mmCIF file of C-alpha atoms in Angstrom:
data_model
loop_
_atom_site.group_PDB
_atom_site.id
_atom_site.type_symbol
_atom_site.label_atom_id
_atom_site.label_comp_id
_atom_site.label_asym_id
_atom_site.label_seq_id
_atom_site.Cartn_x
_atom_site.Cartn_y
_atom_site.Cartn_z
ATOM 1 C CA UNK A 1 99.753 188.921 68.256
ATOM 2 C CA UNK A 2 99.135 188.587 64.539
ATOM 3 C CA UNK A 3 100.684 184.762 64.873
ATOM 4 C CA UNK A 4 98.420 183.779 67.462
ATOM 5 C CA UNK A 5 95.417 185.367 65.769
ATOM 6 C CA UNK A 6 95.873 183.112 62.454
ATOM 7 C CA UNK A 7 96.434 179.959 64.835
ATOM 8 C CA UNK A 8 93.088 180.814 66.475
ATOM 9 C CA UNK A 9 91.656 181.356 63.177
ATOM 10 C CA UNK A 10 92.984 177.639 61.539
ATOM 11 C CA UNK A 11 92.054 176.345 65.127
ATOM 12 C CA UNK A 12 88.526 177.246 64.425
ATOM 13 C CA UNK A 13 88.584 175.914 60.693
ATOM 14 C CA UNK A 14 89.930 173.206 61.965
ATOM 15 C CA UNK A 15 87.381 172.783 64.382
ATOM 16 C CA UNK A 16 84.295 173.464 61.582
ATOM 17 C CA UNK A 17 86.176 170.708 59.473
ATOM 18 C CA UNK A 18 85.345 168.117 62.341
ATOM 19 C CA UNK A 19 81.898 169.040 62.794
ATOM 20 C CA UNK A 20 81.026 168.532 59.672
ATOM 21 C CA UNK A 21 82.500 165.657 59.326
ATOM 22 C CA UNK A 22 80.853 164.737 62.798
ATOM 23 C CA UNK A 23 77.502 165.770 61.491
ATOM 24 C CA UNK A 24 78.073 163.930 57.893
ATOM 25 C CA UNK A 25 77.284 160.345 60.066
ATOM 26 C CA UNK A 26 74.045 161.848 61.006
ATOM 27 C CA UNK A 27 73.501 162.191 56.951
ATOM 28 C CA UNK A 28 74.905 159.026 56.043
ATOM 29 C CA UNK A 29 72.260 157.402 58.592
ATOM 30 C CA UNK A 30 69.567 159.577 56.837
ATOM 31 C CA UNK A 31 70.416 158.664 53.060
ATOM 32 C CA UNK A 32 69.419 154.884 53.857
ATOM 33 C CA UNK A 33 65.659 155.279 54.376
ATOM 34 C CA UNK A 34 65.934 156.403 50.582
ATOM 35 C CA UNK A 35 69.137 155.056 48.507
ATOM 36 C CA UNK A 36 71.337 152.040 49.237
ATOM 37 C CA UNK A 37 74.510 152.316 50.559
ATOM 38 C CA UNK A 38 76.470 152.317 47.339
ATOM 39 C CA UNK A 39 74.441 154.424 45.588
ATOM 40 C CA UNK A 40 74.853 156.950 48.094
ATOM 41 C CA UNK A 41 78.759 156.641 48.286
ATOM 42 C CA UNK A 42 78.984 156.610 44.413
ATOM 43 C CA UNK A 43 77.018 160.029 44.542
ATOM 44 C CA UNK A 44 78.151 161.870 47.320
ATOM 45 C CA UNK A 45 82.139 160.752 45.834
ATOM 46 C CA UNK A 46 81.449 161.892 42.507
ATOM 47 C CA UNK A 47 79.954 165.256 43.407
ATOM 48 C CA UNK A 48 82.762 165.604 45.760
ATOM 49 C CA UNK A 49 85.031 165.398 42.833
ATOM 50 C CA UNK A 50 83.300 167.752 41.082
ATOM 51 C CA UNK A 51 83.643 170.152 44.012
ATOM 52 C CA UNK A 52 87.538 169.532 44.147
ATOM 53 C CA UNK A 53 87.639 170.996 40.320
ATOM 54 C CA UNK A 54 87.270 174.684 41.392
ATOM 55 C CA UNK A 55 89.282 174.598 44.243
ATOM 56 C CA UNK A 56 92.250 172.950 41.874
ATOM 57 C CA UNK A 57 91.519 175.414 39.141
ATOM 58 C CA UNK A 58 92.196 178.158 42.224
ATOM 59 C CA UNK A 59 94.751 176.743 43.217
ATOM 60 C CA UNK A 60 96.459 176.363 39.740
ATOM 61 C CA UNK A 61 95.654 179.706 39.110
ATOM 62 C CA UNK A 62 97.110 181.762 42.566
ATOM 63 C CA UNK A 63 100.042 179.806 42.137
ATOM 64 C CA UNK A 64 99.129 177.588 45.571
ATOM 65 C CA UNK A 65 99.054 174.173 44.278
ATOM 66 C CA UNK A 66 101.348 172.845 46.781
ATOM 67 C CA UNK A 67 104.808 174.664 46.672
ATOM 68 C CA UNK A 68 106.373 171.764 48.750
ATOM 69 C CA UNK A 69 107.137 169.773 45.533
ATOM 70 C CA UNK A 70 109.808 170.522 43.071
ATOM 71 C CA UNK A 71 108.479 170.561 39.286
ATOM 72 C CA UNK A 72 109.163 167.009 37.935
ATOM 73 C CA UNK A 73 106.018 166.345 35.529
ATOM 74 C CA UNK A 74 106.018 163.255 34.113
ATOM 75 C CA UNK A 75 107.192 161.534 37.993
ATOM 76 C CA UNK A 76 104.742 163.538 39.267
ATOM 77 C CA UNK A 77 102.200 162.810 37.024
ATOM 78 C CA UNK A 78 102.724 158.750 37.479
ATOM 79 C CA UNK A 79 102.265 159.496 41.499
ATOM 80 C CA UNK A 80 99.418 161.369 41.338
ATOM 81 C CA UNK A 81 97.682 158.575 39.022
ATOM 82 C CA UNK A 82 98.885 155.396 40.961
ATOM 83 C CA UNK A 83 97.736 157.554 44.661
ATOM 84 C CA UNK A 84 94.671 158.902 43.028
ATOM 85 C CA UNK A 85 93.920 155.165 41.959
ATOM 86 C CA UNK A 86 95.088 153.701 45.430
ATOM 87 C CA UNK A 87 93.601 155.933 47.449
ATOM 88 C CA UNK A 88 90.901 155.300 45.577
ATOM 89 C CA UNK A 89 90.123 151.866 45.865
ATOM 90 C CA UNK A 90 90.911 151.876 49.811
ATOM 91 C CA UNK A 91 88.823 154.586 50.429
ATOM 92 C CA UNK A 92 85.659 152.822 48.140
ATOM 93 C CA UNK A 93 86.427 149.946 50.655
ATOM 94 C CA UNK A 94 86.447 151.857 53.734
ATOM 95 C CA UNK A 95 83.507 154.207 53.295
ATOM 96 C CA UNK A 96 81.065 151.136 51.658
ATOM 97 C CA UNK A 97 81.914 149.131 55.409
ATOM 98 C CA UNK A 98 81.149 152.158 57.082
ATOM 99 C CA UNK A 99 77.902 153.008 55.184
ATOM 100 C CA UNK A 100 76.747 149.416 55.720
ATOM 101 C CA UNK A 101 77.980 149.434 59.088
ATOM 102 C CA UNK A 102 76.327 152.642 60.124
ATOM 103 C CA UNK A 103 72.576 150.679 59.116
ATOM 104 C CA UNK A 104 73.370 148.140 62.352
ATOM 105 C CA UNK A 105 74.566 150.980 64.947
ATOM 106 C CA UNK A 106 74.068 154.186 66.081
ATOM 107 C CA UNK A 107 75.721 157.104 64.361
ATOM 108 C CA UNK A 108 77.785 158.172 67.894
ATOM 109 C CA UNK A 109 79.532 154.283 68.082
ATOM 110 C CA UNK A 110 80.162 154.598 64.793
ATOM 111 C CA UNK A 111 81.854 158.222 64.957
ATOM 112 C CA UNK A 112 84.630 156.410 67.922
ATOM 113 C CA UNK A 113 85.056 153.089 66.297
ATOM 114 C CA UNK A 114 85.886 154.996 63.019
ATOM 115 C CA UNK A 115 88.522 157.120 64.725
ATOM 116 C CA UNK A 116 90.292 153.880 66.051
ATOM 117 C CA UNK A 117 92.222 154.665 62.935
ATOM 118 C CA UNK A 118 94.440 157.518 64.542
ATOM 119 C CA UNK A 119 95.265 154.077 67.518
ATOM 120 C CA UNK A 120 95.331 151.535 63.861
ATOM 121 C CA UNK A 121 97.977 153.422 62.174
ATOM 122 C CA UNK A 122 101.291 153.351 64.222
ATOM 123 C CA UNK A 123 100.139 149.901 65.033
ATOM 124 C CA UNK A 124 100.408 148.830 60.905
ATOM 125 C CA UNK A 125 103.421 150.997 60.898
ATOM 126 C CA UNK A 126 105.212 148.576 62.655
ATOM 127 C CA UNK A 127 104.953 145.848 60.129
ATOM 128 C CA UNK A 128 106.393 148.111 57.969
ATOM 129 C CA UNK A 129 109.385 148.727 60.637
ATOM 130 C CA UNK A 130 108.285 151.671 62.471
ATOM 131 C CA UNK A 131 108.679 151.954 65.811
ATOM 132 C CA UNK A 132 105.600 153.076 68.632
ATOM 133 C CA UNK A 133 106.812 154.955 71.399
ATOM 134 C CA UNK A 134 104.725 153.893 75.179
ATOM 135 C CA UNK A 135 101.991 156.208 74.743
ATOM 136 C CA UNK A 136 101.058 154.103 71.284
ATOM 137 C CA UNK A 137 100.781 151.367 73.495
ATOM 138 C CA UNK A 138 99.034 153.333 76.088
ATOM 139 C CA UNK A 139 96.619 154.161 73.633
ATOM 140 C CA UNK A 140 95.944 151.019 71.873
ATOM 141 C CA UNK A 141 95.259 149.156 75.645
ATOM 142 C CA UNK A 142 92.396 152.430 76.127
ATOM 143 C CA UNK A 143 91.264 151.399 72.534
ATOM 144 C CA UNK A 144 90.836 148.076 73.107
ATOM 145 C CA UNK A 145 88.772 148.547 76.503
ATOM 146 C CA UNK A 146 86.868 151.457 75.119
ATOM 147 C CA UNK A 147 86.157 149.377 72.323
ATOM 148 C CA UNK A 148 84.555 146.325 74.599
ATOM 149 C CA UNK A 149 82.624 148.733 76.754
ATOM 150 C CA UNK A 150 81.121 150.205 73.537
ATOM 151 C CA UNK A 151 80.437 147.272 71.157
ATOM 152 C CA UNK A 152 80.527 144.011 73.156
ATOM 153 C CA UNK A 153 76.993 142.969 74.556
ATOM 154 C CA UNK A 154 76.021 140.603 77.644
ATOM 155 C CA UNK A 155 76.304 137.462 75.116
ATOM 156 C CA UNK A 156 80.395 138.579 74.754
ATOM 157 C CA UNK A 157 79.636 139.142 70.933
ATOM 158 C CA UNK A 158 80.149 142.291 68.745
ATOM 159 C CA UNK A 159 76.965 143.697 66.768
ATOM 160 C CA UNK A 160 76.881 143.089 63.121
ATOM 161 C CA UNK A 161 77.299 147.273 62.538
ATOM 162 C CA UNK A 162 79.637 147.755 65.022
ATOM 163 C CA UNK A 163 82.120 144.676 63.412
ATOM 164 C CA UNK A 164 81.589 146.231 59.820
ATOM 165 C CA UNK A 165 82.951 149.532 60.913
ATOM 166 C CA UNK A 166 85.802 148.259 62.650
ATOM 167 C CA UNK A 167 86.733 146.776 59.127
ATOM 168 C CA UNK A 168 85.990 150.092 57.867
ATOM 169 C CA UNK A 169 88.526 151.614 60.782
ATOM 170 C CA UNK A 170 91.088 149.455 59.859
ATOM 171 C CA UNK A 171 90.869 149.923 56.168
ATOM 172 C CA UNK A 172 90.837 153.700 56.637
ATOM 173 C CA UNK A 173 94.147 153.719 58.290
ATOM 174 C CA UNK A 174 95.575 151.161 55.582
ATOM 175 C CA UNK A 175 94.417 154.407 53.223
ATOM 176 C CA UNK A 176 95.802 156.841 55.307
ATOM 177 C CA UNK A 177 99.323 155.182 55.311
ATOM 178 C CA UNK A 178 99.597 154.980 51.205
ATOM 179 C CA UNK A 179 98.239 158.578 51.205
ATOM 180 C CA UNK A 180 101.374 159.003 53.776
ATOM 181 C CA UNK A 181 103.687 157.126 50.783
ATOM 182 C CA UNK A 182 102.333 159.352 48.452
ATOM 183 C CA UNK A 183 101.337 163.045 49.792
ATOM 184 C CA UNK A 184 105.138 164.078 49.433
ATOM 185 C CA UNK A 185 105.210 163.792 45.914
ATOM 186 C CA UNK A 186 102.245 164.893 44.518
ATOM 187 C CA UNK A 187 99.376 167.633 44.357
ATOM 188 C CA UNK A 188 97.020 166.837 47.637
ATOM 189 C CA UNK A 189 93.945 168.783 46.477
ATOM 190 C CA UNK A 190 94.579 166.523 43.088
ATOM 191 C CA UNK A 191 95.207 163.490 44.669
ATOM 192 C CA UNK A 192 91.905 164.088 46.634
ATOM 193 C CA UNK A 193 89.786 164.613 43.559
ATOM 194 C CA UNK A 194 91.299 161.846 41.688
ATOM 195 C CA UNK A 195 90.426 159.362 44.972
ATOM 196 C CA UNK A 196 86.949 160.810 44.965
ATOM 197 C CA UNK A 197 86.122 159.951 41.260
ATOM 198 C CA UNK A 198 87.843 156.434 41.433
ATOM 199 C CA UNK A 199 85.666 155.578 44.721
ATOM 200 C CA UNK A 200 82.424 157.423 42.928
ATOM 201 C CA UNK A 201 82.647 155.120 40.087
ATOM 202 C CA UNK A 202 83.770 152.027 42.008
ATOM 203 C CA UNK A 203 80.760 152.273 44.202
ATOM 204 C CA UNK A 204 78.502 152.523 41.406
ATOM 205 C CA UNK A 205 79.337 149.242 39.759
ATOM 206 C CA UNK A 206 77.345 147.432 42.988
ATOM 207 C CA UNK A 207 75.195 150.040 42.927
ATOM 208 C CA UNK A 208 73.970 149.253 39.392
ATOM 209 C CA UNK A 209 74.251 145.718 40.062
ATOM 210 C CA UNK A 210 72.312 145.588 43.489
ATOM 211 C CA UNK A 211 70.326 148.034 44.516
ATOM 212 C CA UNK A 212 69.027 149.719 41.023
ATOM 213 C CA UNK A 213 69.118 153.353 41.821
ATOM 214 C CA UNK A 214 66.173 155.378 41.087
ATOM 215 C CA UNK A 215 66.041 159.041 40.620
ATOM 216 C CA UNK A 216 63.076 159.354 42.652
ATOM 217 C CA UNK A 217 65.205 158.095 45.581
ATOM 218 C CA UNK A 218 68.039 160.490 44.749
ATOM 219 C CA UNK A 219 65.951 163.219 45.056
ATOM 220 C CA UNK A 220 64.036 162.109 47.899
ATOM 221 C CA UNK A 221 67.729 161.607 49.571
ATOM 222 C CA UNK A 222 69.177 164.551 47.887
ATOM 223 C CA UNK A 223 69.979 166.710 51.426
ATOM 224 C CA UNK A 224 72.273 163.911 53.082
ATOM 225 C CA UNK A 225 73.564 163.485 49.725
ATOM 226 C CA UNK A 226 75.020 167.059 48.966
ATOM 227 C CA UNK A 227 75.411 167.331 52.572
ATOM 228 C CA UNK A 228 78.041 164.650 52.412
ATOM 229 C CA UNK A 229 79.447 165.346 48.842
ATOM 230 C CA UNK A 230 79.236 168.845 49.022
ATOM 231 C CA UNK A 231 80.109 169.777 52.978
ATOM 232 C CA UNK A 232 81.549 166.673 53.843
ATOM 233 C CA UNK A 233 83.898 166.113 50.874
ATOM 234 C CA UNK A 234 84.381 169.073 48.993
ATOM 235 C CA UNK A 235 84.302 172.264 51.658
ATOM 236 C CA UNK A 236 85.797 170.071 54.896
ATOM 237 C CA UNK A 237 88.595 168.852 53.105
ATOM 238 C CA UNK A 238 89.422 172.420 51.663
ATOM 239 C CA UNK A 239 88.919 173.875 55.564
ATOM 240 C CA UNK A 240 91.552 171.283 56.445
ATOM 241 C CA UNK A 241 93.996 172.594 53.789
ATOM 242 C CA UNK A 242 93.368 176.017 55.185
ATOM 243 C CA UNK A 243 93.530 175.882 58.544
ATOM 244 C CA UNK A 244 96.574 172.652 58.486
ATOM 245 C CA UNK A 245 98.681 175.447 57.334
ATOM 246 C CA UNK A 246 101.298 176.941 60.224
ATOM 247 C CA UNK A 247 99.562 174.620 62.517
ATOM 248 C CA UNK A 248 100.914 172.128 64.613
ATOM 249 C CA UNK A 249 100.787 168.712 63.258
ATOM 250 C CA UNK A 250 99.496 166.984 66.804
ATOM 251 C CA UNK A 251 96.995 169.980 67.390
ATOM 252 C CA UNK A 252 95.819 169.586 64.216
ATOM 253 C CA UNK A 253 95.058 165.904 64.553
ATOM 254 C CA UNK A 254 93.762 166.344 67.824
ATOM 255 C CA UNK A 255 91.191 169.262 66.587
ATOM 256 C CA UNK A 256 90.062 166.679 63.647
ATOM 257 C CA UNK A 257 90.071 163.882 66.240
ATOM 258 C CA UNK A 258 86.738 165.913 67.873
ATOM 259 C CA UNK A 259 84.549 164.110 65.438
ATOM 260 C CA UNK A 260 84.123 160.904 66.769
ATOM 261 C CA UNK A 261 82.491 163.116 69.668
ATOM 262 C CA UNK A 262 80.376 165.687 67.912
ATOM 263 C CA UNK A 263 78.913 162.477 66.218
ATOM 264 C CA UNK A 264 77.479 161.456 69.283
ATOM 265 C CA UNK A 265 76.201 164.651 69.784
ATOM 266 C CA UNK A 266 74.772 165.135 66.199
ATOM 267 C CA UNK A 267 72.773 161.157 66.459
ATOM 268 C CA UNK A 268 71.269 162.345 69.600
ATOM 269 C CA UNK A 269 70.400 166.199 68.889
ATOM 270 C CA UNK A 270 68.742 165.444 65.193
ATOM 271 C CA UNK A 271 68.224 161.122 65.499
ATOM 272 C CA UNK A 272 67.312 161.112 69.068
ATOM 273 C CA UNK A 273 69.888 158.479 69.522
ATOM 274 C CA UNK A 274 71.221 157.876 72.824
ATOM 275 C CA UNK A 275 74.216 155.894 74.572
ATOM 276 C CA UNK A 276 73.747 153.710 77.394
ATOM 277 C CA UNK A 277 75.795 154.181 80.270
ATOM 278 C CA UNK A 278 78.370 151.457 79.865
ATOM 279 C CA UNK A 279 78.449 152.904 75.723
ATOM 280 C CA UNK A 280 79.396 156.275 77.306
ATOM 281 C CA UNK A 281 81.864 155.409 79.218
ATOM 282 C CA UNK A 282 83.585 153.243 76.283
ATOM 283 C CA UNK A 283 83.406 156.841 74.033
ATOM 284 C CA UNK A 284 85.214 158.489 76.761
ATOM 285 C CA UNK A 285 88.015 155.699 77.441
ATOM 286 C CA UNK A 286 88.423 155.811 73.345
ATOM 287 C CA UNK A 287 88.436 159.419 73.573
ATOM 288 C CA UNK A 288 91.039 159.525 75.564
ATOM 289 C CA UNK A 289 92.888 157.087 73.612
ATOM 290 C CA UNK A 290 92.830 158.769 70.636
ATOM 291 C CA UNK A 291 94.295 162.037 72.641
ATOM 292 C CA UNK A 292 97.009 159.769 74.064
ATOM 293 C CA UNK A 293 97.598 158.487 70.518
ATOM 294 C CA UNK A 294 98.302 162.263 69.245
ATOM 295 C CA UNK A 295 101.419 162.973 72.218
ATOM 296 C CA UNK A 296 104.607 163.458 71.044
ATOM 297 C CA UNK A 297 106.318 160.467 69.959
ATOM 298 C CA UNK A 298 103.998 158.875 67.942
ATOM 299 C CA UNK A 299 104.612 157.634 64.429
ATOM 300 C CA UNK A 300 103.401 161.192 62.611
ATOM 301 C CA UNK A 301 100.142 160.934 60.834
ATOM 302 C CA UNK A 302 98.790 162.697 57.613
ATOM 303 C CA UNK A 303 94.917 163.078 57.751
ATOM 304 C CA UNK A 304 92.663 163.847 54.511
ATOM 305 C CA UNK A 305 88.935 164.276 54.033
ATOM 306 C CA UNK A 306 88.002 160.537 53.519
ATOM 307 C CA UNK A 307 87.795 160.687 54.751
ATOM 308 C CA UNK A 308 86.108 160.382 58.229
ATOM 309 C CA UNK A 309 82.698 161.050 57.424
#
């Protein structure tokens, strides 16, 4: 009784974790009528980085920071660095396509063609020799007709946003594969933080270059901003470490998977943005996709707070 009590409980924090990150597209959309999109990425990283501090310092300090790894401190030390770096730069790649993306497209189409990923992954994993089992395929065939249902107009072209954060999808399961190189040897809370500060300061160089950031615009933008640095960085990715624990792998993905659809719901509940009907259907062929992708047999999968949202 007590067992299936705490998987209710992670189920739930799991569950939280994708709504915020559902609900951080909705914020992203937001931050653009004030900041540009690197400005808001090299904010919202950094104070996500500074979030991460506490939570390590916790950690550190209750004796939690990941017992899975034996103590070898100066290999360690190298892995964290060159997956805090990696990570990193992928994730500044992935999130600035998205941002930019997200400015041509509604927050909902951007929510499903981000979590292409989860279809992505196995697919890249067989370049580097890993096999897909049928449902793989299964699941990339639903991708790719979900995908022309929801981004390919009349004219049999793609939309500028949609294209950019397909990029962005394909980028963030490039970073989800080196975080799957180097999540066995080193600190994940750590790692995270590390990521979060390179992309902060990567996404700043534009920023400084481009779009001269003003502090009257950070303030003007400063609820999407903490939203996403804050909630979206900082808190979801702790909820995941939480409620990840005991759970089932493929549940756990699955649960996380639900924020490609509470995106939708978030653009059109607070943006008033709407599908049409040949959109909706394309959300719920991806949809189911992306559950056919998490069956057993797939190539297995290790998710972190890029970060989705």
């Amino acid at each position: 009784m007590e067992k299936t009590q705490m998987k209710l409980k992670n189920s739930l924090l799991l569950l939280l974790t994708a709504t915020i990150w559902g609900v951080a597209f909705v914020a992203q959309s937001v931050s653009m009528d004030y900041i540009g999109s690197f400005t808001f990425n090299a904010v919202r990283n950094l104070i996500g980085a500074v979030v991460l501090l506490p939570v390590i310092w916790f950690l550190n300090r209750g004796g939690k920071a990941d017992p899975q790894k034996s103590p070898r401190p100066e290999t360690d030390q190298k892995a964290l660095i060159a997956g805090g770096i990696s990570c990193g730069v992928l994730l500044c790649l992935a999130s600035n396509f998205q941002q930019l993306g997200i400015k041509y497209t509604t927050v909902g189409k951007a929510g499903f063609i981000t979590a292409c990923y989860i279809v992505i992954v196995p697919v890249i994993g067989l370049f580097l020799k890993k096999k897909c089992g049928p449902f793989i395929w299964a699941a990339v065939v639903l991708a790719l007709i979900g995908l022309y249902l929801l981004c390919i107009n009349d004219g049999f072209s793609i939309g500028k946003g949609d294209l950019l954060v397909l990029i962005c999808s394909v980028l963030f399961a490039l970073h989800i594969l080196v975080i799957d190189h180097f999540s066995p040897m080193v600190d994940g809370v750590k790692m995270s933080c590390i990521q979060f500060f390179v992309c902060g300061v990567l996404s700043g160089i534009p920023a400084l270059l481009f779009e001269n950031p003003s502090m009257s615009g950070l303030l003007d933008a400063w609820i999407p901003i903490l939203y996403a640095g804050v909630m979206s960085c900082g808190v979801a990715y702790t909820l995941q470490i939480v409620g990840q624990k005991g759970m089932n792998p493929t549940v756990a993905s699955l649960i996380l998977s639900l924020e490609s659809c509470i995106s939708v719901l978030a653009g059109w509940l607070l943006l008033g943005q709407r599908l049409s009907a040949r959109e909706g259907a394309g959300c719920v062929i991806m949809f189911c996709a992306i559950v056919l992708a998490q069956l057993p047999g797939r190539m297995p999968v290790r998710r972190t707070a890029r970060s989705q949202g």
